[in-house]
Coordinates of C-alpha atoms in Angstrom, one line a residue:
M1457 CA -65.6 -6.2 150.4
K1458 CA -62.5 -4.7 148.9
R1459 CA -64.2 -4.4 145.5
S1460 CA -67.2 -2.6 147.0
L1461 CA -64.9 -0.1 148.8
R1462 CA -62.9 0.5 145.6
L1463 CA -66.2 1.3 143.7
L1464 CA -67.3 3.6 146.5
L1465 CA -63.9 5.5 146.3
C1466 CA -64.3 5.9 142.6
L1467 CA -67.7 7.6 142.8
P1468 CA -67.8 11.4 142.0
V1469 CA -67.6 13.6 145.1
Y1470 CA -71.1 15.0 144.5
A1471 CA -72.5 11.4 144.5
L1472 CA -71.4 11.0 148.1
A1473 CA -72.7 14.4 149.3
A1474 CA -76.0 14.9 151.1
P1475 CA -79.1 15.2 148.8
L1476 CA -79.6 18.7 147.6
V1477 CA -82.6 20.5 149.1
P1478 CA -84.5 23.8 148.5
P1479 CA -85.1 26.4 151.2
A1480 CA -87.4 25.2 153.9
G1481 CA -90.5 27.0 152.6
F1482 CA -90.5 24.8 149.5
T1483 CA -91.0 21.7 151.6
Q1484 CA -93.8 23.0 153.8
P1485 CA -97.4 22.0 153.0
L1486 CA -99.9 24.8 152.2
P1487 CA -103.4 24.9 153.6
H1488 CA -105.8 23.6 151.0
T1489 CA -107.8 26.7 150.7
G1490 CA -107.9 27.0 146.9
K1491 CA -109.4 25.1 144.0
G1492 CA -107.6 22.9 141.6
G1493 CA -108.1 23.0 137.9
C1494 CA -106.2 22.2 134.7
V1495 CA -105.0 24.7 132.2
P1496 CA -104.9 23.9 128.4
L1497 CA -101.3 23.7 127.4
P1498 CA -99.8 24.4 123.9
A1499 CA -98.3 21.7 121.8
P1500 CA -94.6 21.0 122.4
Y1501 CA -92.3 23.6 120.8
T1502 CA -89.8 21.6 118.8
G1503 CA -88.8 24.2 116.2
P1504 CA -85.5 26.1 115.9
L1505 CA -84.7 28.6 118.6
T1506 CA -83.5 31.2 116.1
L1507 CA -85.5 34.0 117.6
H1508 CA -84.9 37.7 116.9
S1509 CA -84.4 40.2 119.7
K1510 CA -87.1 42.8 120.5
Y1511 CA -84.2 45.3 120.5
E1512 CA -83.2 44.5 117.0
G1513 CA -81.7 47.5 115.2
S1514 CA -80.9 49.3 118.5
D1515 CA -77.4 50.7 119.2
S1516 CA -74.9 49.0 121.4
A1517 CA -76.8 49.9 124.6
R1518 CA -79.7 47.8 123.3
A1519 CA -82.1 50.1 125.2
T1520 CA -84.6 51.0 122.4
L1521 CA -87.4 48.6 121.7
N1522 CA -88.2 47.9 118.1
P1523 CA -92.1 47.6 117.9
Q1524 CA -92.1 45.3 114.9
A1525 CA -89.4 43.1 116.2
E1526 CA -91.0 43.0 119.7
Q1527 CA -94.3 41.8 118.1
A1528 CA -92.5 39.1 116.1
Y1529 CA -90.7 38.0 119.2
R1530 CA -93.8 37.7 121.3
T1531 CA -95.6 35.8 118.6
A1532 CA -92.7 33.4 118.3
I1533 CA -92.4 32.7 122.0
K1534 CA -96.1 32.4 122.6
P1535 CA -96.2 28.6 122.9
V1536 CA -93.2 28.5 125.2
V1537 CA -94.5 31.2 127.5
G1538 CA -97.9 29.6 127.4
F1539 CA -96.4 26.3 128.6
E1540 CA -94.5 28.1 131.4
R1541 CA -97.5 29.9 132.6
G1542 CA -99.8 26.9 132.4
I1543 CA -97.4 24.7 134.3
S1544 CA -96.7 27.3 137.0
T1545 CA -100.4 28.1 137.4
M1546 CA -101.3 24.5 137.8
V1547 CA -98.5 23.8 140.3
W1548 CA -99.7 26.5 142.5
R1549 CA -103.4 25.4 142.2
Y1550 CA -102.2 21.9 143.2
K1551 CA -100.2 23.2 146.1
Q1552 CA -103.2 25.1 147.4
S1553 CA -105.8 22.4 146.8
G1554 CA -104.2 18.9 146.7
D1555 CA -106.4 18.1 143.8
P1556 CA -105.1 14.9 142.1
H1557 CA -106.6 15.7 138.8
T1558 CA -104.6 18.9 138.6
L1559 CA -101.5 16.9 139.4
D1560 CA -102.2 14.5 136.6
C1561 CA -102.5 17.4 134.2
I1562 CA -99.2 18.8 135.3
L1563 CA -97.4 15.4 134.9
D1564 CA -99.0 14.8 131.5
G1565 CA -98.0 18.2 130.3
Y1566 CA -94.4 17.7 131.3
A1567 CA -94.3 14.2 129.8
A1568 CA -95.7 15.5 126.5
W1569 CA -93.0 18.1 126.1
A1570 CA -90.3 15.8 127.4
K1571 CA -91.2 13.0 124.9
A1572 CA -91.1 15.5 122.1
D1573 CA -87.7 16.7 123.1
A1574 CA -89.1 20.2 123.1
L1575 CA -86.8 23.3 123.4
L1576 CA -83.8 21.2 122.6
S1577 CA -83.1 22.4 119.1
A1578 CA -79.4 23.0 118.2
E1579 CA -80.5 25.8 115.8
T1580 CA -80.3 28.9 118.0
S1581 CA -79.7 32.6 118.2
H1582 CA -78.6 34.6 121.3
T1583 CA -82.3 35.4 121.9
G1584 CA -83.3 31.7 121.5
R1585 CA -80.6 30.6 124.0
A1586 CA -81.9 33.2 126.4
M1587 CA -85.4 31.9 126.0
R1588 CA -84.3 28.3 126.7
K1589 CA -82.8 29.2 130.0
W1590 CA -85.7 31.4 131.0
A1591 CA -88.1 28.5 130.3
L1592 CA -85.9 26.1 132.2
A1593 CA -86.0 28.5 135.2
T1594 CA -89.8 28.1 135.3
L1595 CA -89.9 24.4 134.5
A1596 CA -87.2 23.3 136.9
S1597 CA -88.4 25.4 139.8
S1598 CA -92.0 24.2 139.2
W1599 CA -90.8 20.6 139.1
L1600 CA -89.0 20.9 142.4
E1601 CA -92.1 22.4 143.9
L1602 CA -93.9 19.2 143.1
K1603 CA -91.1 16.9 144.3
F1604 CA -90.8 18.7 147.6
T1605 CA -94.5 19.2 148.4
P1606 CA -95.3 16.7 151.2
G1607 CA -97.5 13.9 150.2
T1608 CA -96.9 14.3 146.5
S1609 CA -95.6 11.5 144.3
S1610 CA -94.0 12.5 141.1
G1611 CA -92.3 9.2 140.7
G1612 CA -92.2 7.3 137.4
Q1613 CA -91.4 10.4 135.5
Q1614 CA -88.1 9.4 134.0
D1615 CA -88.8 11.1 130.7
T1616 CA -89.5 14.4 132.4
E1617 CA -86.3 14.3 134.5
R1618 CA -84.2 13.1 131.5
W1619 CA -85.6 16.1 129.6
L1620 CA -85.0 18.7 132.3
G1621 CA -81.5 17.3 132.7
Q1622 CA -80.8 17.7 129.0
L1623 CA -82.1 21.3 129.1
A1624 CA -79.9 22.1 132.0
D1625 CA -76.8 20.5 130.3
R1626 CA -77.6 22.5 127.2
V1627 CA -77.9 25.7 129.2
V1628 CA -74.5 25.0 130.8
Q1629 CA -72.9 24.4 127.4
E1630 CA -74.3 27.7 126.0
W1631 CA -73.5 30.0 128.9
D1632 CA -70.2 28.5 130.3
G1633 CA -66.9 30.2 129.9
L1634 CA -68.1 33.5 128.4
P1635 CA -65.6 36.5 128.5
L1636 CA -66.3 38.9 131.4
K1637 CA -67.5 41.6 129.0
S1638 CA -70.2 39.2 127.8
T1639 CA -71.2 37.9 131.3
N1640 CA -74.3 39.8 132.4
N1641 CA -77.8 39.2 133.6
H1642 CA -78.3 36.5 131.0
S1643 CA -75.5 34.4 132.6
Y1644 CA -77.0 35.0 136.1
W1645 CA -80.4 33.8 134.9
A1646 CA -78.8 30.8 133.3
A1647 CA -77.1 30.0 136.7
W1648 CA -80.4 30.2 138.5
A1649 CA -82.1 27.9 136.0
V1650 CA -79.3 25.4 136.5
M1651 CA -79.5 25.8 140.3
A1652 CA -83.2 25.0 140.3
S1653 CA -82.4 22.0 138.0
A1654 CA -79.7 20.9 140.3
V1655 CA -82.0 20.7 143.3
A1656 CA -84.9 19.2 141.3
L1657 CA -82.7 16.5 139.9
D1658 CA -80.2 16.2 142.8
R1659 CA -77.2 16.8 140.6
R1660 CA -74.2 18.2 142.4
D1661 CA -72.4 18.9 139.1
L1662 CA -75.1 21.4 138.2
F1663 CA -75.1 22.9 141.7
D1664 CA -71.3 23.5 141.5
W1665 CA -71.6 25.1 138.1
S1666 CA -74.3 27.5 139.3
L1667 CA -72.1 28.5 142.3
K1668 CA -69.2 29.1 139.9
E1669 CA -71.3 31.5 137.8
Y1670 CA -72.6 33.2 141.0
R1671 CA -69.0 33.8 142.1
I1672 CA -68.2 35.3 138.7
A1673 CA -71.1 37.6 139.1
A1674 CA -70.1 38.6 142.7
G1675 CA -66.7 39.5 141.3
Q1676 CA -68.3 41.9 138.9
I1677 CA -70.1 43.9 141.5
A1678 CA -68.2 47.2 142.1
A1679 CA -67.7 49.0 145.4
D1680 CA -70.7 51.2 144.7
G1681 CA -72.9 48.2 144.0
T1682 CA -73.1 48.6 140.3
L1683 CA -72.4 46.1 137.5
E1684 CA -70.4 47.5 134.6
N1685 CA -72.1 45.4 132.0
E1686 CA -75.6 46.5 133.1
Q1687 CA -74.5 50.1 133.2
R1688 CA -74.0 49.9 129.5
R1689 CA -77.8 49.6 129.0
G1690 CA -78.2 53.3 129.1
Q1691 CA -81.7 54.4 130.1
R1692 CA -82.5 50.8 131.1
A1693 CA -79.5 50.4 133.3
Q1694 CA -81.3 50.7 136.6
A1695 CA -84.0 48.2 135.6
Y1696 CA -81.4 45.8 134.4
H1697 CA -79.5 46.0 137.7
N1698 CA -82.7 44.9 139.4
Y1699 CA -83.2 42.2 136.9
A1700 CA -79.7 40.9 137.4
L1701 CA -80.1 40.8 141.1
Q1702 CA -83.2 38.5 141.1
P1703 CA -81.5 35.3 140.1
L1704 CA -78.5 36.0 142.2
V1705 CA -80.6 36.2 145.4
M1706 CA -82.3 33.0 144.5
I1707 CA -79.0 31.2 144.0
A1708 CA -77.8 32.5 147.4
S1709 CA -80.9 31.3 149.1
F1710 CA -80.6 27.8 147.6
A1711 CA -76.9 27.7 148.3
R1712 CA -77.5 28.5 152.0
A1713 CA -80.2 25.7 152.2
N1714 CA -77.3 23.4 151.2
Q1715 CA -74.8 24.8 153.8
V1716 CA -73.0 27.1 151.4
D1717 CA -73.1 30.8 152.4
V1718 CA -72.1 32.9 149.4
I1719 CA -73.6 36.3 150.5
K1720 CA -70.4 37.4 152.3
E1721 CA -68.2 36.6 149.3
N1722 CA -66.3 39.5 147.6
E1723 CA -66.8 41.6 150.8
G1724 CA -70.6 41.3 150.8
A1725 CA -71.0 42.0 147.0
L1726 CA -74.6 40.9 146.9
A1727 CA -75.6 43.3 149.7
R1728 CA -73.9 46.1 147.7
L1729 CA -75.9 45.3 144.6
A1730 CA -79.1 45.0 146.7
G1731 CA -78.4 48.4 148.3
Y1732 CA -77.8 50.0 145.0
V1733 CA -81.1 48.7 143.5
L1734 CA -83.1 49.8 146.6
R1735 CA -81.7 53.3 146.3
Q1736 CA -83.0 53.5 142.7
N1737 CA -86.6 53.0 143.8
E1738 CA -87.2 50.3 141.2
A1739 CA -90.5 48.3 141.1
H1740 CA -90.6 44.5 140.9
L1741 CA -88.9 43.7 144.2
E1742 CA -89.9 40.0 144.4
W1743 CA -86.3 39.2 145.4
L1744 CA -86.9 41.0 148.7
E1745 CA -88.8 37.9 150.0
P1746 CA -85.7 35.6 149.9
W1747 CA -83.4 38.4 150.7
C1748 CA -85.2 39.4 153.9
A1749 CA -85.5 35.7 154.9
M1750 CA -81.7 35.5 154.8
N1751 CA -80.9 39.0 156.2
Q1752 CA -82.1 41.4 158.9
C1753 CA -83.8 44.0 156.8
D1754 CA -84.4 47.4 158.2
S1755 CA -87.9 48.9 158.7
D1756 CA -87.9 50.9 155.4
T1757 CA -87.0 47.8 153.4
L1758 CA -89.6 45.7 155.2
S1759 CA -92.2 48.3 154.4
R1760 CA -91.4 48.1 150.7
L1761 CA -91.5 44.4 150.9
Q1762 CA -95.0 44.5 152.6
A1763 CA -96.2 46.9 149.9
S1764 CA -95.0 44.5 147.1
R1765 CA -96.8 41.4 148.5
P1766 CA -97.7 39.0 147.2
A1767 CA -94.3 38.7 145.5
E1768 CA -94.9 36.4 142.5
D1769 CA -92.7 35.4 139.6
R1770 CA -93.0 32.1 137.8
R1771 CA -89.4 32.0 136.9
L1772 CA -88.3 32.4 140.5
G1773 CA -90.5 29.7 141.9
G1774 CA -94.0 31.2 141.9
N1775 CA -95.4 32.8 145.0
L1776 CA -92.3 33.8 146.9
T1777 CA -94.3 35.3 149.7
L1778 CA -95.8 32.0 150.6
L1779 CA -92.5 30.3 150.2
Y1780 CA -90.4 32.6 152.3
Q1781 CA -92.7 34.7 154.6
R1782 CA -92.4 33.7 158.3

């Protein structure tokens, strides 16, 4: 008895906490009104992640696209993006059909990339590390979609969960402890990818790291709602504020689902950033679905949300309208 108690007391705090869960919409069944169907997936990407930026040759603002570099970049990432899109598409086909053959294709796809240790190369560039965390955002959020869809069994997938955990650990290593001048939208997307992984794998250590990065981001939001490091993007600054906001809203939504309310931190920093973005009349307002699910949005904001539906982004979880709309 004493030995059992001693072992219990030695467990990490996160091992004793309640299991991590996503927001309620991720756990609700959808009407089976769609059709299933598999998507051909590319072979696992096991090469080096030494990718070149599409802004190569630009000045410090990195606001000017290099057409040749962009084409080379898109060619290099084609198998990774193809896998992301294929998995996300099939997950949503499955959620809306319940088709077991589609589920088998999803599980086989994950298993193939996991067994090949895809995307785990230690040979990287900044752009390659960015690509790794963007891919993880899709793959971890899609995996948790499966795990939390009622009636779905994704058991016996140890290789897949080992692989997703390795990717999450690698993302933490690569984006942890950056100086504030280098902490920008990339860090926020890394934090969201790790948050999705935390819930998918029920890992409190990843959850805590994501919250740490969120709080660094909240501390960077100025009184007028701007982010200094995004302001440096020159003509693309407004778009990058919007891009930076998306993962932060998702982290806040997942934190609240697990009894941690971060929206009010730093005197309502996230609301300041959201207000700034809305005043810029930016497109791509997918983040409004989780935002208005957590907050009392005014009529103008709700009108903009309605006009943007369905709000879909594979790296944020897919069809956010179906996940968050009430």
